Amino acid sequence: MNMSLSRIVKAAPLRRTTLAMALGALGAAPAAHADWNNQSIVKTGERQHGIHIQGSDPGGVRTASGTTIKVSGRQAQGILLENPAAELQFRNGSVTSSGQLSDDGIRRFLGTVTVKAGKLVADHATLANVGDTWDDDGIALYVAGEQAQASIADSTLQGAGGVQIERGANVTVQRSAIVDGGLHIGALQSLQPEDLPPSRVVLRDTNVTAVPASGAPAAVSVGGQ
């Protein structure tokens, strides 16, 4: 299924989630310092993440420009952000994961790139889940929580589980492509929509597709619809 942005936004049931058509003003960020520029990061072990910014790490802006990340271990994520005071700027690079993300059939809500707290800025990047499994194991980008933000531009996000956003996350995507698994907002947790804080998703000039094999109900779903 391949839908233009204008059709997608009109078709999606909004409930408490806002789909806006114009990008909001972005606040000025503090000066960045280089952390992982021009590196090739390969991890093969269980829970060995490519870049992991934990809550106990210092805050501030980190950069990864021209960086290639490949992880293949079980529950290994290419990028994992868990620090509300941190921002990772990922430009002109790629992140690929192929390992099993679920735990013996138990949903862990993990993606090739996962933002639980903090901000991800991805520009001219490829985020791809190339695992052999579908649905939850194939999530390319997972952003969840009121302290989680992502700003994606001129990038490709690919995976059978698509892009998953929930629990008050704030995400903007512009001039990009979400392919294979679609975009799903507030669709993972078993709680009722009224029990979850609303997420805010802003799209501009972005194509969203879902192939039948992914099991996605639509290219875009809101609240599990």
Tab-separated table of C-alpha atoms in Angstrom:
chain	number	residue	atom	x	y	z
A	1	MET	CA	0.000	0.000	0.000
A	2	ASN	CA	1.357	3.436	-0.941
A	3	MET	CA	-0.513	6.531	0.166
A	4	SER	CA	0.286	10.193	-0.262
A	5	LEU	CA	0.627	12.229	2.910
A	6	SER	CA	-2.508	14.256	2.236
A	7	ARG	CA	-4.619	11.114	1.948
A	8	ILE	CA	-3.047	9.494	4.962
A	9	VAL	CA	-3.759	12.340	7.335
A	10	LYS	CA	-7.392	12.580	6.253
A	11	ALA	CA	-7.944	8.852	6.644
A	12	ALA	CA	-6.404	8.374	10.091
A	13	PRO	CA	-8.715	8.463	13.166
A	14	LEU	CA	-7.076	11.047	15.391
A	15	ARG	CA	-8.548	10.277	18.840
A	16	ARG	CA	-6.263	12.093	21.285
A	17	THR	CA	-3.215	12.101	19.001
A	18	THR	CA	-2.426	15.165	16.949
A	19	LEU	CA	-1.253	14.924	13.357
A	20	ALA	CA	-0.070	18.378	12.329
A	21	MET	CA	0.818	19.461	8.838
A	22	ALA	CA	3.326	22.196	9.604
A	23	LEU	CA	6.564	21.863	11.499
A	24	GLY	CA	6.799	23.777	14.716
A	25	ALA	CA	9.649	26.092	15.482
A	26	LEU	CA	12.706	24.309	16.763
A	27	GLY	CA	14.516	25.733	19.754
A	28	ALA	CA	18.196	26.487	19.523
A	29	ALA	CA	20.383	23.635	20.713
A	30	PRO	CA	23.653	23.995	22.609
A	31	ALA	CA	26.905	23.617	20.729
A	32	ALA	CA	27.629	20.050	19.670
A	33	HIS	CA	30.778	18.065	20.268
A	34	ALA	CA	31.901	15.074	18.216
A	35	ASP	CA	31.509	11.629	19.712
A	36	TRP	CA	31.096	9.016	16.988
A	37	ASN	CA	31.889	10.863	13.754
A	38	ASN	CA	33.079	8.796	10.771
A	39	GLN	CA	33.089	5.566	12.749
A	40	SER	CA	32.079	2.051	11.738
A	41	ILE	CA	30.414	0.375	14.718
A	42	VAL	CA	29.721	-3.371	14.531
A	43	LYS	CA	28.256	-5.293	17.486
A	44	THR	CA	27.250	-8.965	17.461
A	45	GLY	CA	26.505	-9.794	21.102
A	46	GLU	CA	23.227	-9.901	23.006
A	47	ARG	CA	22.083	-6.422	24.101
A	48	GLN	CA	25.258	-4.907	22.651
A	49	HIS	CA	23.954	-1.602	21.337
A	50	GLY	CA	25.724	0.513	18.745
A	51	ILE	CA	25.292	3.854	20.526
A	52	HIS	CA	23.733	3.857	23.997
A	53	ILE	CA	23.231	7.089	25.933
A	54	GLN	CA	22.047	6.116	29.400
A	55	GLY	CA	20.282	8.169	32.021
A	56	SER	CA	23.453	8.305	34.115
A	57	ASP	CA	25.524	9.737	31.242
A	58	PRO	CA	26.194	13.490	30.982
A	59	GLY	CA	23.577	15.505	29.119
A	60	GLY	CA	24.191	17.751	26.133
A	61	VAL	CA	24.565	17.276	22.399
A	62	ARG	CA	26.453	14.341	20.907
A	63	THR	CA	27.137	13.896	17.189
A	64	ALA	CA	27.556	10.970	14.849
A	65	SER	CA	28.203	12.147	11.299
A	66	GLY	CA	29.184	9.772	8.514
A	67	THR	CA	28.752	6.879	10.931
A	68	THR	CA	27.762	3.311	10.053
A	69	ILE	CA	26.208	1.098	12.743
A	70	LYS	CA	25.427	-2.616	12.366
A	71	VAL	CA	24.125	-4.765	15.224
A	72	SER	CA	22.996	-8.375	15.030
A	73	GLY	CA	22.681	-9.629	18.597
A	74	ARG	CA	19.462	-10.531	20.374
A	75	GLN	CA	17.718	-7.394	21.709
A	76	ALA	CA	20.588	-5.282	20.363
A	77	GLN	CA	19.624	-1.819	19.179
A	78	GLY	CA	21.634	0.325	16.834
A	79	ILE	CA	20.852	3.460	18.835
A	80	LEU	CA	19.274	3.571	22.296
A	81	LEU	CA	18.614	6.919	23.996
A	82	GLU	CA	17.537	6.938	27.657
A	83	ASN	CA	18.716	10.353	28.871
A	84	PRO	CA	16.182	13.217	28.850
A	85	ALA	CA	18.987	15.795	28.898
A	86	ALA	CA	20.825	14.343	25.892
A	87	GLU	CA	20.514	14.969	22.163
A	88	LEU	CA	22.089	12.799	19.478
A	89	GLN	CA	22.604	14.342	16.043
A	90	PHE	CA	22.973	11.529	13.506
A	91	ARG	CA	23.773	12.717	9.980
A	92	ASN	CA	24.844	11.139	6.692
A	93	GLY	CA	24.980	7.666	8.181
A	94	SER	CA	23.150	4.367	8.480
A	95	VAL	CA	21.889	2.140	11.289
A	96	THR	CA	21.038	-1.507	10.621
A	97	SER	CA	19.871	-4.230	12.992
A	98	SER	CA	19.100	-7.876	12.271
A	99	GLY	CA	18.782	-9.560	15.669
A	100	GLN	CA	15.645	-10.780	17.428
A	101	LEU	CA	14.132	-7.953	19.456
A	102	SER	CA	11.299	-9.806	21.184
A	103	ASP	CA	11.920	-12.085	24.172
A	104	ASP	CA	10.483	-15.560	23.542
A	105	GLY	CA	7.326	-14.057	22.157
A	106	ILE	CA	7.070	-11.325	24.807
A	107	ARG	CA	6.855	-7.831	23.376
A	108	ARG	CA	9.754	-5.642	24.433
A	109	PHE	CA	8.893	-2.646	22.251
A	110	LEU	CA	12.367	-2.200	20.841
A	111	GLY	CA	13.502	-0.876	17.481
A	112	THR	CA	16.623	-0.625	15.387
A	113	VAL	CA	16.616	2.885	16.855
A	114	THR	CA	14.835	3.410	20.187
A	115	VAL	CA	14.233	6.725	21.950
A	116	LYS	CA	12.874	6.394	25.488
A	117	ALA	CA	14.153	9.762	26.747
A	118	GLY	CA	16.118	12.508	25.047
A	119	LYS	CA	16.130	13.702	21.458
A	120	LEU	CA	17.268	12.114	18.218
A	121	VAL	CA	17.996	14.354	15.236
A	122	ALA	CA	18.507	12.260	12.086
A	123	ASP	CA	19.356	13.915	8.775
A	124	HIS	CA	20.189	12.121	5.505
A	125	ALA	CA	20.180	8.842	7.390
A	126	THR	CA	18.990	5.286	6.825
A	127	LEU	CA	17.437	3.407	9.750
A	128	ALA	CA	16.736	-0.182	8.713
A	129	ASN	CA	15.550	-3.305	10.496
A	130	VAL	CA	16.555	-6.186	8.239
A	131	GLY	CA	15.656	-9.084	10.540
A	132	ASP	CA	13.792	-12.128	9.233
A	133	THR	CA	10.813	-11.616	11.535
A	134	TRP	CA	7.758	-9.382	11.210
A	135	ASP	CA	5.666	-7.031	13.300
A	136	ASP	CA	7.251	-6.079	16.652
A	137	ASP	CA	10.612	-7.577	15.721
A	138	GLY	CA	10.837	-5.447	12.605
A	139	ILE	CA	10.482	-1.960	14.076
A	140	ALA	CA	12.863	0.547	12.495
A	141	LEU	CA	12.182	3.444	14.882
A	142	TYR	CA	10.448	3.262	18.264
A	143	VAL	CA	9.840	6.516	20.175
A	144	ALA	CA	7.909	6.340	23.436
A	145	GLY	CA	7.414	8.542	26.479
A	146	GLU	CA	6.754	12.186	27.207
A	147	GLN	CA	10.516	12.827	27.439
A	148	ALA	CA	11.207	11.218	24.053
A	149	GLN	CA	11.649	13.281	20.890
A	150	ALA	CA	12.784	12.613	17.339
A	151	SER	CA	13.298	14.937	14.385
A	152	ILE	CA	13.851	13.107	11.091
A	153	ALA	CA	14.672	14.767	7.760
A	154	ASP	CA	15.686	13.533	4.300
A	155	SER	CA	15.932	9.981	5.588
A	156	THR	CA	14.668	6.436	4.985
A	157	LEU	CA	13.113	4.333	7.745
A	158	GLN	CA	12.611	0.718	6.756
A	159	GLY	CA	11.344	-2.342	8.594
A	160	ALA	CA	8.432	-4.767	8.619
A	161	GLY	CA	7.272	-3.270	11.931
A	162	GLY	CA	7.578	0.252	10.577
A	163	VAL	CA	7.761	3.277	12.853
A	164	GLN	CA	6.039	3.095	16.254
A	165	ILE	CA	5.263	6.187	18.352
A	166	GLU	CA	3.403	6.222	21.661
A	167	ARG	CA	2.938	7.432	25.237
A	168	GLY	CA	3.349	11.159	24.676
A	169	ALA	CA	6.347	11.146	22.342
A	170	ASN	CA	6.981	14.145	20.079
A	171	VAL	CA	8.135	13.292	16.544
A	172	THR	CA	8.620	15.254	13.319
A	173	VAL	CA	9.353	13.665	9.950
A	174	GLN	CA	9.964	15.673	6.789
A	175	ARG	CA	11.085	14.896	3.227
A	176	SER	CA	11.533	11.248	4.176
A	177	ALA	CA	10.231	7.760	3.393
A	178	ILE	CA	8.758	5.229	5.817
A	179	VAL	CA	8.699	1.950	3.924
A	180	ASP	CA	7.455	-1.626	4.392
A	181	GLY	CA	5.791	-1.443	7.810
A	182	GLY	CA	4.005	1.907	7.912
A	183	LEU	CA	3.577	4.454	10.707
A	184	HIS	CA	1.759	3.474	13.902
A	185	ILE	CA	0.852	5.897	16.670
A	186	GLY	CA	-0.214	4.626	20.069
A	187	ALA	CA	-0.694	1.139	18.638
A	188	LEU	CA	1.509	-1.092	20.789
A	189	GLN	CA	0.556	-0.887	24.428
A	190	SER	CA	-2.405	-2.875	25.712
A	191	LEU	CA	-3.733	0.067	27.735
A	192	GLN	CA	-6.807	1.913	26.524
A	193	PRO	CA	-6.112	5.151	24.572
A	194	GLU	CA	-7.618	7.270	27.361
A	195	ASP	CA	-5.018	5.856	29.758
A	196	LEU	CA	-2.104	7.027	27.612
A	197	PRO	CA	-0.768	10.565	27.133
A	198	PRO	CA	-1.277	11.804	23.546
A	199	SER	CA	1.650	11.752	21.158
A	200	ARG	CA	2.348	14.522	18.653
A	201	VAL	CA	3.456	13.552	15.162
A	202	VAL	CA	4.291	16.130	12.495
A	203	LEU	CA	4.731	15.025	8.875
A	204	ARG	CA	5.737	17.001	5.802
A	205	ASP	CA	6.497	15.717	2.287
A	206	THR	CA	6.842	12.176	3.591
A	207	ASN	CA	5.762	8.950	1.879
A	208	VAL	CA	4.473	6.105	4.046
A	209	THR	CA	3.997	2.564	2.730
A	210	ALA	CA	3.052	-0.816	4.174
A	211	VAL	CA	3.423	-4.088	2.299
A	212	PRO	CA	0.882	-6.891	2.941
A	213	ALA	CA	3.541	-9.235	4.337
A	214	SER	CA	4.253	-6.837	7.199
A	215	GLY	CA	0.836	-7.446	8.706
A	216	ALA	CA	0.272	-3.706	9.118
A	217	PRO	CA	-3.463	-2.860	9.008
A	218	ALA	CA	-2.768	0.325	7.053
A	219	ALA	CA	0.080	2.561	5.989
A	220	VAL	CA	-0.819	4.783	8.939
A	221	SER	CA	-2.692	3.675	12.050
A	222	VAL	CA	-3.634	5.683	15.129
A	223	GLY	CA	-4.586	4.052	18.398
A	224	GLY	CA	-4.293	0.603	16.866
A	225	GLN	CA	-6.816	1.342	14.097
